[in-house]
Each structure stands twice: as structure tokens, then as C-alpha cells.
Coordinates of C-alpha atoms and ligand atoms in Angstrom, one line a residue:
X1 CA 60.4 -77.2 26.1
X2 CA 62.2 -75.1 23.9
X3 CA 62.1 -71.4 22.7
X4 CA 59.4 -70.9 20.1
X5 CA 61.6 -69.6 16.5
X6 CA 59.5 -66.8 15.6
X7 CA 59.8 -64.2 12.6
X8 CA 60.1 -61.9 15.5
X9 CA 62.9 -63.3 16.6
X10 CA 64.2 -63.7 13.2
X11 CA 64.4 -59.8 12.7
X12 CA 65.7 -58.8 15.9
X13 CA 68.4 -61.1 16.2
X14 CA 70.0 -61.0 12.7
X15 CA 70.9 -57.5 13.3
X16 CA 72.4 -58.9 16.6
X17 CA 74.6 -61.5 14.6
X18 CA 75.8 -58.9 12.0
X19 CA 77.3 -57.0 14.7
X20 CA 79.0 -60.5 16.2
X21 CA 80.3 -61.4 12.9
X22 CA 81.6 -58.0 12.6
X23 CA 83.0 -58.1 16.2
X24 CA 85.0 -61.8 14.7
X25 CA 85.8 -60.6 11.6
X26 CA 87.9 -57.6 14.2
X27 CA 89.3 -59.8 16.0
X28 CA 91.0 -61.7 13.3
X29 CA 88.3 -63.9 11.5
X30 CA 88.6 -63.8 7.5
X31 CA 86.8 -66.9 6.0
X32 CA 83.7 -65.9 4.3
X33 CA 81.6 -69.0 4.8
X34 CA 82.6 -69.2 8.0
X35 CA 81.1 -65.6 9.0
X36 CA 78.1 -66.4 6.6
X37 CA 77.1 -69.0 8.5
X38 CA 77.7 -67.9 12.5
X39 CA 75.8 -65.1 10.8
X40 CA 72.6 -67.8 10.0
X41 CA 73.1 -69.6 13.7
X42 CA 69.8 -68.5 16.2
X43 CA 72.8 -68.2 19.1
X44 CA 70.0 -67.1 21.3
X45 CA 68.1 -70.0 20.9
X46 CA 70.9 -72.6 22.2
X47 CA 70.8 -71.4 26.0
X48 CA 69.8 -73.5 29.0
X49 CA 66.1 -72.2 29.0
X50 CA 66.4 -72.8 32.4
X51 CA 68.4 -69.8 33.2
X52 CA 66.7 -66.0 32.6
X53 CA 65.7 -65.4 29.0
X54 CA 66.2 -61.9 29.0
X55 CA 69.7 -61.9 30.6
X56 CA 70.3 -64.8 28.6
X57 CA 69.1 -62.8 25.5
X58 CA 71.3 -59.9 26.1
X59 CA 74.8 -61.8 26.2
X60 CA 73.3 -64.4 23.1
X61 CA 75.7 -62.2 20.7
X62 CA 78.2 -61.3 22.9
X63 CA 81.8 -63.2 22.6
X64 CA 81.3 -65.2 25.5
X65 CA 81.0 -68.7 26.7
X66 CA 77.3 -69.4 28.4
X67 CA 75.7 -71.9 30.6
X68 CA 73.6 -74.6 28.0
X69 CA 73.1 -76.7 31.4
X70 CA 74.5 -80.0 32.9
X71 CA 77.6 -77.6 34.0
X72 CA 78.6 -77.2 30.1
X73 CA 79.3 -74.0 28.3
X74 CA 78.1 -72.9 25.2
X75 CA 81.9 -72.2 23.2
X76 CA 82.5 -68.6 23.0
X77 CA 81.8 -67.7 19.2
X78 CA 85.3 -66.7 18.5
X79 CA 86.6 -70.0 19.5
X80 CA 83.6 -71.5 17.1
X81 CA 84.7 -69.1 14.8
X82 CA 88.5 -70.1 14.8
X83 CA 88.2 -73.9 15.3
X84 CA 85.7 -73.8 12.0
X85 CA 88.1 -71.7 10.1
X86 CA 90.7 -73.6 10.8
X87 CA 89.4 -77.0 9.8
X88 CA 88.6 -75.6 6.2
X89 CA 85.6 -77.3 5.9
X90 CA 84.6 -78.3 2.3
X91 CA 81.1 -78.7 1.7
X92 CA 80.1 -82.3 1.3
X93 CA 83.1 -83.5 3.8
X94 CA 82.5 -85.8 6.7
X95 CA 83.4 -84.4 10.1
X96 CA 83.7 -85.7 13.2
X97 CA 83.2 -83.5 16.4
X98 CA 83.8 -84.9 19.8
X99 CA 81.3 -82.4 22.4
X100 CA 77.9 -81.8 21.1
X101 CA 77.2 -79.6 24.1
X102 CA 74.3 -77.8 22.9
X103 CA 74.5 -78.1 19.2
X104 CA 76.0 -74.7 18.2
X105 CA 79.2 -75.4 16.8
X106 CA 77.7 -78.6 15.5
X107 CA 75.1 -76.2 13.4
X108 CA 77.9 -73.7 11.9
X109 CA 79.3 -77.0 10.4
X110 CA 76.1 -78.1 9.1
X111 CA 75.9 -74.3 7.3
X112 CA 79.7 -75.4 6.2
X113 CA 77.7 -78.0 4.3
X114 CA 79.5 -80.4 6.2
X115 CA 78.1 -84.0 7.0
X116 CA 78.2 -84.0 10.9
X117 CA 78.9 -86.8 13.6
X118 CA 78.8 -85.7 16.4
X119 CA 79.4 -87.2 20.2
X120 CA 78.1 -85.8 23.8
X121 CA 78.8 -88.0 26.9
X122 CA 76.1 -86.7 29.0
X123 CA 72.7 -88.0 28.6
X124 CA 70.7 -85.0 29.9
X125 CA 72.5 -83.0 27.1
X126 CA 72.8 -85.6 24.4
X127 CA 68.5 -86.0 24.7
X128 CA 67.9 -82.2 24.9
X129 CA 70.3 -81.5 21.8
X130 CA 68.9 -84.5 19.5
X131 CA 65.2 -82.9 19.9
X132 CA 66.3 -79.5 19.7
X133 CA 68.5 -79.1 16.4
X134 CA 65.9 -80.8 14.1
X135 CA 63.6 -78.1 15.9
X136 CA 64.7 -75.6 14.6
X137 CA 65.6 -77.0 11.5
X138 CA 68.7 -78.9 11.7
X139 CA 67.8 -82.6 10.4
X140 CA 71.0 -83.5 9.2
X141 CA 73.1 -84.0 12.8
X142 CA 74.3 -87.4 13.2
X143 CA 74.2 -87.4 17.0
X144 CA 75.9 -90.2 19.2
X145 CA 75.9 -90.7 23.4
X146 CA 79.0 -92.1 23.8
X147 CA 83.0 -91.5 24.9
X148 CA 84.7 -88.9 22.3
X149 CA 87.9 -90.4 23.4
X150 CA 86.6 -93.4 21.4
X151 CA 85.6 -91.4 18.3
X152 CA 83.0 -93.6 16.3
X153 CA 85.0 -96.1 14.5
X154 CA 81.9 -97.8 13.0
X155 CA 81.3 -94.0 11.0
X156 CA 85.5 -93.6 10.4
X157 CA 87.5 -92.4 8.4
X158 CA 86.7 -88.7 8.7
X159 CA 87.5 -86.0 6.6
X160 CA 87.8 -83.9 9.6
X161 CA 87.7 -84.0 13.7
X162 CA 86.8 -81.3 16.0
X163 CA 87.1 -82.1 20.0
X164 CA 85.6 -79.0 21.5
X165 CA 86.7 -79.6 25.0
X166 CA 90.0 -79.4 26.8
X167 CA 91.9 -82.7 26.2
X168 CA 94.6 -84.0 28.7
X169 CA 96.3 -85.6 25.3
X170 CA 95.4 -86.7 21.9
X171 CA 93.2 -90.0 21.8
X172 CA 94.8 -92.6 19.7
X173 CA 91.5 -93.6 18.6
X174 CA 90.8 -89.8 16.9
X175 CA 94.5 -89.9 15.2
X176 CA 93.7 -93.5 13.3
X177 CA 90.0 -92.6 12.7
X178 CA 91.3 -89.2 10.6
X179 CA 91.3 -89.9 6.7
X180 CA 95.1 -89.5 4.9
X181 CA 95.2 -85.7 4.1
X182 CA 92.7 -85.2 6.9
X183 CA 92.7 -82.5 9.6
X184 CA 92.2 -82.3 13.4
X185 CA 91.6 -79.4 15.9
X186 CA 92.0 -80.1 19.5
X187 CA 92.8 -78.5 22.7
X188 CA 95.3 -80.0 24.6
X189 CA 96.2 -79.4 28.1
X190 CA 95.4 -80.7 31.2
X191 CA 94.6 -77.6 33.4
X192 CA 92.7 -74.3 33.1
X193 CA 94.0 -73.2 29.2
X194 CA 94.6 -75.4 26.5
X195 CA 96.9 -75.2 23.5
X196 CA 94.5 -75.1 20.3
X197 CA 96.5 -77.9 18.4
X198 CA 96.2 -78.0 14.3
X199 CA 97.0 -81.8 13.2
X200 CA 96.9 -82.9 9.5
X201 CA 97.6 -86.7 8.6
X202 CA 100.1 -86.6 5.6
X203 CA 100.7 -90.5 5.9
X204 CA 99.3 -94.0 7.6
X205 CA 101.9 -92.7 10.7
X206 CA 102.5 -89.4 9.4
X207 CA 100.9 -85.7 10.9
X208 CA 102.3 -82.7 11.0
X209 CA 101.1 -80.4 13.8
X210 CA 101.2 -76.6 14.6
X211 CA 100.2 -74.4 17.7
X212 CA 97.4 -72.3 17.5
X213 CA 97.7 -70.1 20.2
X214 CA 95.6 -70.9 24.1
X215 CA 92.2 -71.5 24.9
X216 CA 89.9 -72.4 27.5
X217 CA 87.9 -75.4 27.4
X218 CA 85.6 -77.6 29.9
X219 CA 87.6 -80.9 30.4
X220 CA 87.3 -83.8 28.0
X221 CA 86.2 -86.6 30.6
X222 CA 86.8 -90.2 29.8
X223 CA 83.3 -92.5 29.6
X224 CA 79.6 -91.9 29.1
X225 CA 78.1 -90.0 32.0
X226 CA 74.0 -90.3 32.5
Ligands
SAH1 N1 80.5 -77.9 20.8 C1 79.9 -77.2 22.0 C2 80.9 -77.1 23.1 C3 80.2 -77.7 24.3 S1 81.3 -77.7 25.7 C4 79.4 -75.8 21.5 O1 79.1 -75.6 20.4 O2 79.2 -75.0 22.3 C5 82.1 -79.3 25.5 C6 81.2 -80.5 25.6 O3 82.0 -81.7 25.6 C7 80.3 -80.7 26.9 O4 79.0 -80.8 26.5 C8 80.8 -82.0 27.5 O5 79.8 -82.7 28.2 C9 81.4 -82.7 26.3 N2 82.4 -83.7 26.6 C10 83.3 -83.7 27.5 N3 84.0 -84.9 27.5 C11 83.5 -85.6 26.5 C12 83.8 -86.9 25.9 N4 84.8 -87.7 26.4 N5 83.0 -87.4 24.9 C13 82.0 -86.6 24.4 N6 81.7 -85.4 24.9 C14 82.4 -84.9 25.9

């Protein structure tokens, strides 16, 4: 089902990711365990395997966003990059990310040392990730089916929240499940590009909240899909 993870693959490809992380670090990227760990990530390995491997394999590494199936895009690497950076994850902390997708953002976290929830509303997507990250060796994903719009209030508060796709506003339900002190990244916007939106909760009712430039996301959808 999946690609085999092969020492082969090992040594061609971390050359491959040293030239990405130098290609981030260029375009504006600074945190060091940030570019440590997109430089760990097997970004070739977290493609539809549907589509052709060798195209496939050839744009792995390149800053773009790719196909992971279910019409859902694998993040470009700068925007994984940037949101990661931005969140200023501490190792140990609890984060919650709303988009699973394929599981690559989900396993730069994990190198963050960050305990990770995280939610996916399409079935076909939310089964294929759940086998595949423990595959190739990421156990620690708590993954949930379910609506990101409703976080998961049973796993709240969070240290952190990440939505990774294109939110027509902020969900109530994300705002109270973020921990005093705690900080969100979200895209909001409703068409084509999104405004990258920084929140950090200073009181029960208190955040204060900065622009981070645009972005382009795939919708945030309300409810589960199969
Ligand atoms: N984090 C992924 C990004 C995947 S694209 C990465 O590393 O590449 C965004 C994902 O959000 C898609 O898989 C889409 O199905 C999912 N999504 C959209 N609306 C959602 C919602 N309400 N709840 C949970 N996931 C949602």
C-alpha cells in the first residue's frame, strides 16, 4: 500500500531535503528546530501513491503544494515551515492541529517533540494517514475523524492550535479550547487566499492577534465527510 522506506531512499533524499531547508531558510525561515526537523521528514514518502512516483519524486523537495488524494494538497513546505515557526513549539507541549491531510505537517510537529492531536474530516484520508505515520515510524499521532470546527473538547485545553486549511472565520470552539498564554495559527478568509492569522490568549476573553501575511489553503468544510 504504501512506499517501502528504504536506506536507499534514505541517502538520496536527505541530500534532497538539505537543499529544501536551504531553499526555506532563503526565503526567510530562521528557527533551527524547525529546519532540523523538515530536514528529518521523508516528504517523498507522503504523496498519493496513486499518482506517478517518479514525477511525484522529482517535485517531493520542491516548495510546492501536491496532490495526497481525496482532492487535498499536501501544504507547500514553506507554509509548514512558517505555520511551525510561528507557533514556537516547545517540546513536551500539547497541540492541536485541525487537517491531518496526509500527515506531513503533523510529523514536523512530532520532530518539534510536540504531543500531537490531530483531526481530518475525510474518511479515505483519515484511514490512509492512521496506517501510514506509524509506518514509517511515527507512533505518537493522536489521530481523530471528526469536524475541526469542533476541535476535540474531550483532549482541551491545548498548548497550541494549528488549522491548516482556509477558514471562512475563527471557530468559537478552537478560541475556548486554547490554554491561557496559548497560541493559534489559522488562515482566514473565505475565497482563494487567506490571511495567516497569529492569535495568543492573554486572558479567559482576552487574545491579541496579528497578520501574517496571505496564503492559500483548501477550504475548511464544516462536518465529517466519508
Ligand atoms: N496538514 C496537511 C494539510 C492538508 S490540506 C499537510 O501537512 O499537508 C487540509 C486538510 O484539511 C485536508 O485534508 C482537508 O480534508 C482537511 N479539512 C478541511 N476541513 C476540515 C475540517 N472541518 N475538519 C478537519 N479537517 C478538515
Amino acid at each position: 500500500m504504501f512506499y517501502k522506506v528504504s536506506s536507499e531512499d534514505e541517502y538520496l533524499y536527505q541530500g534532497k531535503r538539505k537543499r529544501l531547508v536551504e531553499q526555506l531558510k532563503e526565503k526567510g525561515i530562521k528557527d533551527l528546530p524547525v529546519l532540523n526537523a523538515i530536514s528529518k521528514v521523508p516528504r517523498h514518502l507522503f504523496f498519493d501513491n496513486t499518482t506517478s512516483r517518479p514525477a511525484l519524486l522529482d517535485h517531493a523537495y520542491s516548495d510546492k503544494a501536491l496532490p495526497i488524494g481525496a482532492g487535498q494538497t499536501i501544504s507547500h513546505p514553506y507554509t509548514v515551515a512558517f505555520q511551525s515557526e510561528q507557533l514556537q513549539v516547545i517540546a513536551g507541549e500539547k497541540i492541536l492541529e485541525v487537517g491531518t491531510g496526509c500527515g506531513y505537517q503533523t510529523a514536523v510537529l512530532i520532530e518539534l517533540g510536540a504531543k500531537v492531536f490531530s483531526i481530518e474530516r475525510q474518511k479515505t484520508l483519515f484511514d490512509k494517514t492512521k496506517l501510514f505515520l506509524p509506518h514509517i515510524g511515527y507512533h505518537a499521532a493522536r489521530l481523530f475523524y471528526g469536524d475541526g470546527y469542533k476541535g476535540l473538547p474531550n483532549h482541551a485545553p491545548f498548548d497550541k492550535i494549528i488549522v491548516t486549511a482556509g477558514a471562512p472565520y475563527i471557530p468559537n470552539d478552537l478560541l475556548a479550547q486554547l490554554k491561557i498564554g496559548g497560541i493559534m495559527l489559522i488562515p482566514i478568509g473565505a475565497g482563494e487566499v487567506q490571511e495567516m492569522t497569529w492569535l495568543k490568549r492573554t486572558s479567559e476573553s482576552g487574545f491579541d492577534k496579528k497578520i501574517l501575511g496571505n496564503f492559500k489553503f483548501v477550504p475548511l468544510l464544516q462536518n465529517k465527510a466519508t
